[in-house]
Coordinates of C-alpha atoms and ligand atoms in Angstrom, one line a residue:
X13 CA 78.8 115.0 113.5
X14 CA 77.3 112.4 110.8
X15 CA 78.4 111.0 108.4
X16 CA 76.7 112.1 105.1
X17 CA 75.8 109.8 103.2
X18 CA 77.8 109.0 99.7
X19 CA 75.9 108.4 96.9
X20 CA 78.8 108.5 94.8
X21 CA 80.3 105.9 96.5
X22 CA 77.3 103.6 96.1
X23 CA 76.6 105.0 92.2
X24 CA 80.2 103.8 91.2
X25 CA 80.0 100.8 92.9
X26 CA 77.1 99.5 91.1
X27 CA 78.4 100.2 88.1
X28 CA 81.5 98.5 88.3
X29 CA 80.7 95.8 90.3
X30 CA 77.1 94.6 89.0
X31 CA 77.8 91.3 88.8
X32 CA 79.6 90.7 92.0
X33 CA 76.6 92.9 93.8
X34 CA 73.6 90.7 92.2
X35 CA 75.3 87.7 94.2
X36 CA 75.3 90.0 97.2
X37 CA 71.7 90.6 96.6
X38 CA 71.4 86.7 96.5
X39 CA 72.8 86.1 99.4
X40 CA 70.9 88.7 101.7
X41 CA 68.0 87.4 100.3
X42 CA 69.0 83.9 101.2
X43 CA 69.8 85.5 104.7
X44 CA 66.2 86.5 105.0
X45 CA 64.8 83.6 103.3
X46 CA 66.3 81.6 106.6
X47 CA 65.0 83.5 108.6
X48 CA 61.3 83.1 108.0
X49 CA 61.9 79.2 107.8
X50 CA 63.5 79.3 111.5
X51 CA 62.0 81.0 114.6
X52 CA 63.6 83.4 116.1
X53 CA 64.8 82.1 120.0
X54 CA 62.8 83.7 122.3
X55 CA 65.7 84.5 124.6
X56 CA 68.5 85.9 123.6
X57 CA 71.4 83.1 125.1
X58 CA 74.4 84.8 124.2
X59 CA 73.9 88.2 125.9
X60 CA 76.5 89.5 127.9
X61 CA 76.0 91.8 130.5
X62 CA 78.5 93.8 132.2
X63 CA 78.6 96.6 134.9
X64 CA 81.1 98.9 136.2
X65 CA 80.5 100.4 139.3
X66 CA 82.0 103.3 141.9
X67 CA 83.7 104.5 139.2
X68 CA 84.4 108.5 138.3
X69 CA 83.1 109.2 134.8
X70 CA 85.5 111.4 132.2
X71 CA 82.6 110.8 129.2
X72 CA 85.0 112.6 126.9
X73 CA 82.9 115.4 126.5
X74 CA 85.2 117.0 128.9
X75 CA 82.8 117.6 131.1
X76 CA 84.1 117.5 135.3
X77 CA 84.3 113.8 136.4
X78 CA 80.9 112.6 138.1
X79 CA 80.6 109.1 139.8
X80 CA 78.8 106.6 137.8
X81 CA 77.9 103.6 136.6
X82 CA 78.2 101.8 133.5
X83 CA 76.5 99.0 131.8
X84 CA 77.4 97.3 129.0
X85 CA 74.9 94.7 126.9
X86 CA 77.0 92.7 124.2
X87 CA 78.6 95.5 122.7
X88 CA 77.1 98.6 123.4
X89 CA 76.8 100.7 126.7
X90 CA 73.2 100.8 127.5
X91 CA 73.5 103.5 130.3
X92 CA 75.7 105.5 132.8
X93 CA 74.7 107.3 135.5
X94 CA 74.2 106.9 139.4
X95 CA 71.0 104.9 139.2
X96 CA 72.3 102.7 136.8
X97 CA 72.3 99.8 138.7
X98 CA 73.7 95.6 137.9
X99 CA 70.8 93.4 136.7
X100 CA 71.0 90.1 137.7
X101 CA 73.1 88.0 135.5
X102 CA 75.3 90.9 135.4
X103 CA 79.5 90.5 135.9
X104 CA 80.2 93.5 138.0
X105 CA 83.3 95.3 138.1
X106 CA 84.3 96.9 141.0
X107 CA 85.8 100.5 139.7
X108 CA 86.3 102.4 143.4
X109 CA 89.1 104.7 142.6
X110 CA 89.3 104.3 138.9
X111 CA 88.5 106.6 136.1
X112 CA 86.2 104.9 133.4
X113 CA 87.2 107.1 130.2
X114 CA 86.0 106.2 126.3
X115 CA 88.9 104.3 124.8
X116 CA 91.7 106.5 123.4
X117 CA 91.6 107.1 119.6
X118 CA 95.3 107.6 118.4
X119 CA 94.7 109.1 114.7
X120 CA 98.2 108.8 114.4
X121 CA 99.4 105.5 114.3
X122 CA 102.1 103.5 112.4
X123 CA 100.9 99.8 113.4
X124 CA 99.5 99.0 109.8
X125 CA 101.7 95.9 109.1
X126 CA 102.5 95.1 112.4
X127 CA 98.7 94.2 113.3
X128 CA 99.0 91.2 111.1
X129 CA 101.5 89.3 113.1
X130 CA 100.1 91.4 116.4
X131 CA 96.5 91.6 116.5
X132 CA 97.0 91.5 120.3
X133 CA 98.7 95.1 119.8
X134 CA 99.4 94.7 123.6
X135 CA 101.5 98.0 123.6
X136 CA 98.8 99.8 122.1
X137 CA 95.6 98.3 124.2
X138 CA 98.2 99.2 127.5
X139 CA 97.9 102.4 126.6
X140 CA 94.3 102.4 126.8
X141 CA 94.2 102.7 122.6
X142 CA 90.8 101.0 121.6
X143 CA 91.0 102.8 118.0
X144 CA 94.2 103.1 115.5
X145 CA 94.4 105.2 112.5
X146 CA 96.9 104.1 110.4
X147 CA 98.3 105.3 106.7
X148 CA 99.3 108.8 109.0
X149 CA 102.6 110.7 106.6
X150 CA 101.2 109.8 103.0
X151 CA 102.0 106.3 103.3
X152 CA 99.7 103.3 103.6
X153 CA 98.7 99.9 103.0
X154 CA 97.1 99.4 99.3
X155 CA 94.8 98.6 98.2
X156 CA 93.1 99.9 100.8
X157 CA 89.9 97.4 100.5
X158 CA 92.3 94.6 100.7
X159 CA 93.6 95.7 103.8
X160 CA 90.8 96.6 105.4
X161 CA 88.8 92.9 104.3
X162 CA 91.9 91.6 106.0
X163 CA 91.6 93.5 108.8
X164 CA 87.8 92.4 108.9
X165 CA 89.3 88.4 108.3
X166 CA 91.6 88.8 111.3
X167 CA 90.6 91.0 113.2
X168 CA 92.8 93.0 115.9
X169 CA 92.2 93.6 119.4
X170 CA 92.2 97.0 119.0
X171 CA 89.7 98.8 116.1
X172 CA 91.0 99.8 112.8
X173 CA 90.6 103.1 110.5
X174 CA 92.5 104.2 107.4
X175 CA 93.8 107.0 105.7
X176 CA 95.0 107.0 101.8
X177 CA 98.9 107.8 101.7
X178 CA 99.7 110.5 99.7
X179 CA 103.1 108.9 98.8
X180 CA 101.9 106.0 98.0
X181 CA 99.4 107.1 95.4
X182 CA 102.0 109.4 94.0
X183 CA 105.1 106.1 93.8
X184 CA 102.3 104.0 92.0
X185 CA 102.2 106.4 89.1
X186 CA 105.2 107.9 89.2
X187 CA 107.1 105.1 90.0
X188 CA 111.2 105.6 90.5
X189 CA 110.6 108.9 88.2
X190 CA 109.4 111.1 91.6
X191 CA 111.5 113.7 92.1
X192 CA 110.0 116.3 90.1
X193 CA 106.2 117.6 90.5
X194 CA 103.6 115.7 88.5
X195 CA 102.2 116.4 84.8
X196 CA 98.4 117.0 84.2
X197 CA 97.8 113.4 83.3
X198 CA 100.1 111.9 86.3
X199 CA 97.7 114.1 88.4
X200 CA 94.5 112.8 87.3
X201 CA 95.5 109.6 87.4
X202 CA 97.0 109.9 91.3
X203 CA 93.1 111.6 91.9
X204 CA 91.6 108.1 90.5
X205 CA 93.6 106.8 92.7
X206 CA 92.9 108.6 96.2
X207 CA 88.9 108.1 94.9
X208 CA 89.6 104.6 95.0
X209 CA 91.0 104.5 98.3
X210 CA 88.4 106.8 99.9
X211 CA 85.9 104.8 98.1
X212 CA 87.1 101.6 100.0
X213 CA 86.8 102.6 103.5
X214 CA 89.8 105.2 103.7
X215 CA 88.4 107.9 105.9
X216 CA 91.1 110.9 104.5
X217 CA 94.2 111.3 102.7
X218 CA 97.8 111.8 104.8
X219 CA 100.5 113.2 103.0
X220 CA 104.3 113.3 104.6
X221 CA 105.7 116.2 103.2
X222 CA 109.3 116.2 104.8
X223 CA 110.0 112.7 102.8
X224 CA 111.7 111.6 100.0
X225 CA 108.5 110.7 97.4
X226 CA 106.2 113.0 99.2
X227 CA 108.3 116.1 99.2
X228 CA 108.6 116.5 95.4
X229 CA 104.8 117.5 95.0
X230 CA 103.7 121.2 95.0
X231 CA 100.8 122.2 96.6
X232 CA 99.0 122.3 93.2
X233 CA 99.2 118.4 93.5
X234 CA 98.1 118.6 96.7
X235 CA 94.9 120.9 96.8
X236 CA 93.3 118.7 93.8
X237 CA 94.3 115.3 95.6
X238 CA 93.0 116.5 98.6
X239 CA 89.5 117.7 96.8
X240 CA 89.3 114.3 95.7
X241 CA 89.4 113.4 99.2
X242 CA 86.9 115.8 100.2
X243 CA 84.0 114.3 97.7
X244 CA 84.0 111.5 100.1
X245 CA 83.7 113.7 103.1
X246 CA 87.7 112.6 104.0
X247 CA 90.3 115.1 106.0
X248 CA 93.3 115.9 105.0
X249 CA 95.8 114.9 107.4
X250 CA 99.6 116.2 106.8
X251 CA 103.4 115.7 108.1
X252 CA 103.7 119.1 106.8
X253 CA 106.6 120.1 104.5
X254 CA 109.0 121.7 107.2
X255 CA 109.0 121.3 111.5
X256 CA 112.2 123.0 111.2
X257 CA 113.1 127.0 110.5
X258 CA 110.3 126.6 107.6
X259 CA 107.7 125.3 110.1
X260 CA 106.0 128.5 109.6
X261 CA 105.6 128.5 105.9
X262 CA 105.1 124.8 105.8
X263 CA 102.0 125.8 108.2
X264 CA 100.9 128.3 106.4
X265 CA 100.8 125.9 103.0
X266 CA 99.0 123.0 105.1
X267 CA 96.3 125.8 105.9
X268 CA 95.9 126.7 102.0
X269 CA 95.3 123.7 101.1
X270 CA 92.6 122.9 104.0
X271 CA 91.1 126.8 102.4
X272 CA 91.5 125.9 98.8
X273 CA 90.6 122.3 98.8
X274 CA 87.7 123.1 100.9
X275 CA 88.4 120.1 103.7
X276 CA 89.3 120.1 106.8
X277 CA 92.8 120.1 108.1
X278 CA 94.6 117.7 110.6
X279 CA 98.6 119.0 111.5
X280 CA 100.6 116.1 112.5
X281 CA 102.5 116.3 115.4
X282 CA 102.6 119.1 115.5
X283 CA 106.0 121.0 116.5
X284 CA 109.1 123.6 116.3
X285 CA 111.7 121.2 115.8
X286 CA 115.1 123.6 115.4
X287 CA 116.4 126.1 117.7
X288 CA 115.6 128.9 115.1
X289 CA 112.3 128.5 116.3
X290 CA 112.2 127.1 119.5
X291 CA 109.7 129.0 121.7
X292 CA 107.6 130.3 118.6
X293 CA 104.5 128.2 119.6
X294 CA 102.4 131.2 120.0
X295 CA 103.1 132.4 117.3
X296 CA 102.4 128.7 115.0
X297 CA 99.2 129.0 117.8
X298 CA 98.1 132.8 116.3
X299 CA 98.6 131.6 112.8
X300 CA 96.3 128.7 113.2
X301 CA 93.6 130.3 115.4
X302 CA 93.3 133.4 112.6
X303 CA 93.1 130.7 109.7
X304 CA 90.1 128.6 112.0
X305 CA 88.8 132.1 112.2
X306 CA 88.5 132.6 108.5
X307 CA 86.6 129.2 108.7
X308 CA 89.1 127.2 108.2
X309 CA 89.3 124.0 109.8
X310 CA 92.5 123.2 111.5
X311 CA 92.9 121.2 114.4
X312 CA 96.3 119.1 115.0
X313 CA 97.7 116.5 117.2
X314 CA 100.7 116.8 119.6
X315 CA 102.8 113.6 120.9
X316 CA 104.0 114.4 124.5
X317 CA 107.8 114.3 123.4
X318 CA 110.6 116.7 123.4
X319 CA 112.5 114.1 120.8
X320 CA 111.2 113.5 117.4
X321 CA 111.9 110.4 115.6
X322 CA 112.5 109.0 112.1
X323 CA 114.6 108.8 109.0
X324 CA 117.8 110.5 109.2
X325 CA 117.5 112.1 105.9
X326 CA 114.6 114.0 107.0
X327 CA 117.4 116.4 109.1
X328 CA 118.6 118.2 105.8
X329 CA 115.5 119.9 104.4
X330 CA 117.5 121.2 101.3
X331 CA 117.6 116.8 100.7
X332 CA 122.0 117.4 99.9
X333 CA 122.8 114.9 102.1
X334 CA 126.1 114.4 100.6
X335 CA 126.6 118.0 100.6
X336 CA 128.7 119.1 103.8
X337 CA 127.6 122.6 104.5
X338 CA 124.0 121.4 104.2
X339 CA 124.7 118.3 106.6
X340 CA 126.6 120.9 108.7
X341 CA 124.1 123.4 109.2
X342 CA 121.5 120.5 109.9
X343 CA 122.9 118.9 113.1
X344 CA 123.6 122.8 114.0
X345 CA 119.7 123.5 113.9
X346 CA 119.3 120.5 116.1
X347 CA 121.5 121.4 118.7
X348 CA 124.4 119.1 117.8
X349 CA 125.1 115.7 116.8
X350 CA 124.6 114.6 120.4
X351 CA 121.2 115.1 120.0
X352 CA 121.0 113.0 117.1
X353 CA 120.8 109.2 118.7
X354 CA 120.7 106.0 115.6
X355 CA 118.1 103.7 116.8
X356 CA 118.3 101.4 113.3
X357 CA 120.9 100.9 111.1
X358 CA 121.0 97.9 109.2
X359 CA 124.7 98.4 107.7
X360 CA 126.1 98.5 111.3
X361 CA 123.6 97.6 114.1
X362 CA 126.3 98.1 116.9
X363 CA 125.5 102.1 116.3
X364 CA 122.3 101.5 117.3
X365 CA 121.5 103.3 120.4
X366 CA 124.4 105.7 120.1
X367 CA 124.3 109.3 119.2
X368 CA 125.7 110.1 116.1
X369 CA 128.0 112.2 117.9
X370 CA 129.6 109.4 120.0
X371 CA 129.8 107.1 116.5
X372 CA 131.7 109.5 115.1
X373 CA 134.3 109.8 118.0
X374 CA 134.5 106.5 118.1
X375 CA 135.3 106.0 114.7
X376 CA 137.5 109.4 114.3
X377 CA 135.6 111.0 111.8
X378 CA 133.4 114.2 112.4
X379 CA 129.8 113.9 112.6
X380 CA 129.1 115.8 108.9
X381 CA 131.6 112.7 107.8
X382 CA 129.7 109.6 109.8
X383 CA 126.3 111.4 108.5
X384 CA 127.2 110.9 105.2
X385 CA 128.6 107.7 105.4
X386 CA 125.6 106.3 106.8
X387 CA 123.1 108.0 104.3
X388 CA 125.2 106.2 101.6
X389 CA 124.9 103.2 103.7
X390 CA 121.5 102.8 103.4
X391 CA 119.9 105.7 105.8
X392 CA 119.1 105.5 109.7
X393 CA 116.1 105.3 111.6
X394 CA 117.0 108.1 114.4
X395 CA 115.3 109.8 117.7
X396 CA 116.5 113.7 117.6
X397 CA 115.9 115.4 121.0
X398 CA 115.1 119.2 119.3
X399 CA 112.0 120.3 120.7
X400 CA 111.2 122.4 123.7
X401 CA 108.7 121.4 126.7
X402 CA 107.4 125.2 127.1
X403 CA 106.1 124.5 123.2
X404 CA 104.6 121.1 123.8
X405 CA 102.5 122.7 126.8
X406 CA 101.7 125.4 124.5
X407 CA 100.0 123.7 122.2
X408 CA 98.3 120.9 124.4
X409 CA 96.8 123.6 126.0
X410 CA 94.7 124.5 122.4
X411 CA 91.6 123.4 122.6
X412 CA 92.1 122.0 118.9
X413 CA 94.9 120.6 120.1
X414 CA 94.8 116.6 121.0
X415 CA 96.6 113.7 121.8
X416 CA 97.9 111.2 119.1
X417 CA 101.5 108.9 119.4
X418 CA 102.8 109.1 116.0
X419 CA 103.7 105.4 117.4
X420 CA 102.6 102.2 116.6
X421 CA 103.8 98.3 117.7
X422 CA 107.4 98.0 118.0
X423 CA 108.4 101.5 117.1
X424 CA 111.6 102.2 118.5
X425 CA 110.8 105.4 120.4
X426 CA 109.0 105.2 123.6
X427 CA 105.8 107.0 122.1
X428 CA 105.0 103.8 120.8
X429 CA 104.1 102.5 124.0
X430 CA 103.6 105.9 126.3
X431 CA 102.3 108.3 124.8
X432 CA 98.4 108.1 126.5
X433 CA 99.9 107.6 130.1
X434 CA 102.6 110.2 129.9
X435 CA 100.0 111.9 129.1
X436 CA 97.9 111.3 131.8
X437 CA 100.6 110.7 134.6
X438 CA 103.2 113.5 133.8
X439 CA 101.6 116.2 132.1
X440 CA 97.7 116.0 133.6
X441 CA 98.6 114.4 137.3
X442 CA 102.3 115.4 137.9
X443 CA 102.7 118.8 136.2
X444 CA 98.7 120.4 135.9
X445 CA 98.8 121.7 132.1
X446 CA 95.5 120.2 131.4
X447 CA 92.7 118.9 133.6
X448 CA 92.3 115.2 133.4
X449 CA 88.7 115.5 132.0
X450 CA 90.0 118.1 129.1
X451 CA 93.1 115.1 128.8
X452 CA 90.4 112.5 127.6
X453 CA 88.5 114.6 125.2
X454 CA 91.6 115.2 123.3
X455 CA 91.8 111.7 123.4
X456 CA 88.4 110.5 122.8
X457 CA 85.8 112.8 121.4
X458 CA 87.8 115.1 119.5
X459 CA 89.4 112.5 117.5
X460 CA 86.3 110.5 116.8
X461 CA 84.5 114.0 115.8
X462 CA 87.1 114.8 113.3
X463 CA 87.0 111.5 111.6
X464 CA 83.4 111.7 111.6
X465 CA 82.9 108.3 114.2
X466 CA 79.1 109.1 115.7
X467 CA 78.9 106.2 118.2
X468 CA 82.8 106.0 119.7
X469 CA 84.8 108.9 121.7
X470 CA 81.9 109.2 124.3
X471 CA 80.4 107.4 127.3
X472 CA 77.0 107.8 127.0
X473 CA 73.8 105.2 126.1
X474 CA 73.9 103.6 122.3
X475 CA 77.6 104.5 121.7
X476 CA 79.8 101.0 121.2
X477 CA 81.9 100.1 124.2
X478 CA 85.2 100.9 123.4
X479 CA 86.1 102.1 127.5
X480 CA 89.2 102.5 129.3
X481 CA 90.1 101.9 133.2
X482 CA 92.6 104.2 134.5
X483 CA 94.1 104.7 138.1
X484 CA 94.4 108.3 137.9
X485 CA 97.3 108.5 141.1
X486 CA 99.7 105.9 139.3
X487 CA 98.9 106.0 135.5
X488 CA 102.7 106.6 133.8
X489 CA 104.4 105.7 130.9
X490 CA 107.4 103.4 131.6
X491 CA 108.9 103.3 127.8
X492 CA 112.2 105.1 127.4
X493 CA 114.4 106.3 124.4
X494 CA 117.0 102.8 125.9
X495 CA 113.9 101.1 126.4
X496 CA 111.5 102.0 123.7
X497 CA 108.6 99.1 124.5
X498 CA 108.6 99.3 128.4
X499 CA 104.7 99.2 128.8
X500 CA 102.8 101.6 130.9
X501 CA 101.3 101.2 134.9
X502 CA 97.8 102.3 135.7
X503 CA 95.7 101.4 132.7
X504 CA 93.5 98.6 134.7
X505 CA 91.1 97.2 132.1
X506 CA 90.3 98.4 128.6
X507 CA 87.2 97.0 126.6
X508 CA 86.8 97.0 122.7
X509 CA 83.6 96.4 121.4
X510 CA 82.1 95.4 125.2
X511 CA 84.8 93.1 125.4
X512 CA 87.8 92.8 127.8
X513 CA 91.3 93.1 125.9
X514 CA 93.3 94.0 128.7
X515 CA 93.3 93.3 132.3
X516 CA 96.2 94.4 135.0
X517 CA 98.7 94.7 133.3
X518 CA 98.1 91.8 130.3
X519 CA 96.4 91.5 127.0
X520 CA 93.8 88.4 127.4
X521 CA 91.6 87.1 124.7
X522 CA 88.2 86.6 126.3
X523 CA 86.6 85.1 122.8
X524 CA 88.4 83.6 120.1
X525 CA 87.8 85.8 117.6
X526 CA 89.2 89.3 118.6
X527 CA 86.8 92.2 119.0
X528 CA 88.4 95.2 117.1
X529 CA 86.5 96.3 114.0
X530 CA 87.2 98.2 110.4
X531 CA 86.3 101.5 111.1
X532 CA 83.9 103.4 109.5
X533 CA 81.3 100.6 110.0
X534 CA 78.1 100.6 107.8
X535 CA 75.5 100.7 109.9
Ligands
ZN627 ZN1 105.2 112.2 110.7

């Protein structure tokens, strides 16, 4: 799909920034001006060449695996196919056994700090993740242009998209004064504000509605924010308001919006996160597939976990956390406070990596107690094992269903550094819910379709060479909930923009500058 093009964009642009745009006009004609004083070479000397060959094609389409070659010139693939053949000057990689796959696209991604002091991203490239999209439940970097022109300073290995956080928009107007819904003139100014970001490069707006700033909006707030989103041709990506006994109407808001806003719809992880509806994904399936046939557009994404993780807070949905009978009832719906493990508690790090259950023994309190105590001293990051496997196949097996981590570098759950080969290994190779070609598209093409990205997502001549190596009969993820940053096995070489960022096992630098880009490009 393609990417309209946004005259509004370009309209406010000029205005506000004439000045700094007749320098720009300056300089390209300075550019050009070079240009007709030098000759251009006659050869080009700093072509690179590369082909991959004996390989078994997935070209994220979906389509049934097919052996063929691949060549790559600088950073584009120029051709695959059987007859594609090495030129001379070629490097030639032998790929006998391997599947060559577009690089993953994980549109749910929590590295946006962390890139700064890890633009290796080395559990994110070992995954086979070429693309992050970061700002994912309604909070994200801002300004987003800064960001993004850092991003473009210092670039990462792996390539970089945005999304405008909800929450953030709403904490810069409303400040400490959230927890209420917004007045007419808050609202307008939290539009200006998601128009901003969009107009700098964000490519939709995320909202986290099971959160402390987020959760205070009604959907009023959140149909107009997200039409502001949709002028710029964004989507409107959402941690919906409940994953718990409310998943249903939380769902059913996340659809209205998508209907009244007139933009399409991205569920977050999606998931039945309590026992009062465990084994209900057919019927969160129904709901979804009557709403896309009203025209609608929902798709979601679906990490390959039967533990969530995050705040601890977010495990009372009526937000009493000092209230016991709410507390109570919360780490009922979960199955118990055994399935509630602390992964990061600044007050008292030795709970980390205990369940909440076993803190509380250990201390000689009750769980609803030890909950409380730890809210009021200063709030847990936690993993809660409360989902079901027969849901999770359930909804991979939607065809609008794909593949994103909710992860990112360092996060302390071992999504962040498995989610692509569990994927692959345990729920394609070891268990047959999906074929491996149908795996890749709902890691490649579907993403890059929904975020509108024309030349990623597929293997095919003209698109950029973001590609993935993958032994297909050892691929695994190795990360576990002890051992949250294990990297994967079988990922053999993954390429971002043409160029090599991971090779057997480590991240390697081939240039000095690093080849991930600020995605959407202008072309
Ligand atoms: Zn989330």
């Amino acid at each position: 799909m393609a990417r309209p093009p946004r005259p509004s964009t370009l309209n406010a642009k000029l205005a506000k920034n004439a000045k700094k745009d007749f320098s720009a006009v300056l300089a390209v004609f300075a550019f050009f001006a070079l240009f007709l004083a030098v000759p251009a070479p006659r050869a080009q000397v700093n072509t690179t060449a590369i082909t991959i060959v004996g390989g078994e094609l997935a070209d994220g389409t979906g389509a049934a695996l097919r052996r063929a070659n691949v060549r790559i010139v600088n950073d584009r693939i120029v051709g695959a196919g059987q007859d594609v053949k090495p030129l001379a000057g070629d490097t030639v990689i032998e790929a006998a056994g391997l599947v060559v796959a577009p690089g993953f696209i994980d549109i749910h991604n929590h590295s946006a700090s962390e890139l700064a002091s890890e633009p290796a991203a080395a559990s994110q490239v070992a995954q086979g993740i070429t693309t992050v999209v970061l700002g994912p439940d309604g909070g994200s970097p801002w300004p987003i242009g800064e960001y993004l022109d850092e991003r473009r300073r210092s670039p990462a290995s792996v390539n970089v998209a945005v999304m405008v956080g909800h929450a953030t928009v709403r904490r810069l107007i409303m400040r400490d004064d959230y927890k209420r819904t917004s007045t007419d003139a808050e609202l307008a100014r939290m539009t200006a504000l998601v128009e901003q970001g969009m107009r700098e490069g964000a490519v939709g707006l995320s909202s986290g509605l099971e959160y402390e700033v987020g959760g205070y909006a009604d959907t009023h707030e959140l149909v107009e924010l997200a039409k502001a989103a949709a002028r710029f041709h964004g989507i409107y990506m959402s941690h919906i308001r409940d994953e718990a006994d409310k998943s249903f109407e939380a769902l059913r808001e996340a659809i209205a919006i998508g209907e009244q806003a007139r933009i399409p719809v991205q569920i977050s992880h999606i998931k039945l996160g309590t026992v009062g509806v465990w084994r209900r994904a057919a019927a969160a399936v129904a709901l979804i597939e009557n709403a896309r046939k009203r025209g609608v557009d929902v798709t979601a994404d679906c990490y390959p976990y039967n533990a969530w993780s995050s705040t601890i807070t977010v495990l009372v949905p009526d937000k009493r956390y000092d209230h016991p009978p709410s507390v109570e009832k919360a780490l009922a719906d979960v199955g118990g406070a055994g399935n509630v493990l602390i992964v990061r508690h600044a007050a008292h790090p030795d709970y980390e990596f205990k369940t909440l259950d076993a803190v509380a023994r250990s201390r000689g309190v009750t769980p609803v107690e030890q909950f409380i105590q730890i809210v009021r001293d200063g709030g847990a990051g936690v993993v809660c094992t409360s989902m079901v496997e027969d849901d999770i196949r359930a909804f991979y097996r939607q065809p609008w269903v794909m593949v994103g981590s909710d992860g990112g570098i360092g996060v302390r759950h071992p999504r962040g550094a498995g989610t692509f080969p569990k994927v692959l290994g345990r729920y394609v190779r070891d268990l047959q819910w999906i074929t491996l070609p149908e795996a890749i598209r709902k890691m490649t093409s579907m993403p890059a379709e929904r975020l509108q990205l024309r030349d990623r997502g597929r293997i095919a001549a003209g698109t950029i060479a973001d590609l993935v190596l993958i032994n297909p009969s050892t691929v695994i993820d190795r990360s576990t909930f002890s051992d949250p940053t294990a990297l994967p096995i079988g990922i053999e070489k993954v390429f971002v923009a043409g160029e090599l960022v991971w090779d057997s096992g480590k991240s390697v630098a081939i240039s000095p500058r690093r080849s991930g880009r600020v995605i959407p490009t202008p072309n």
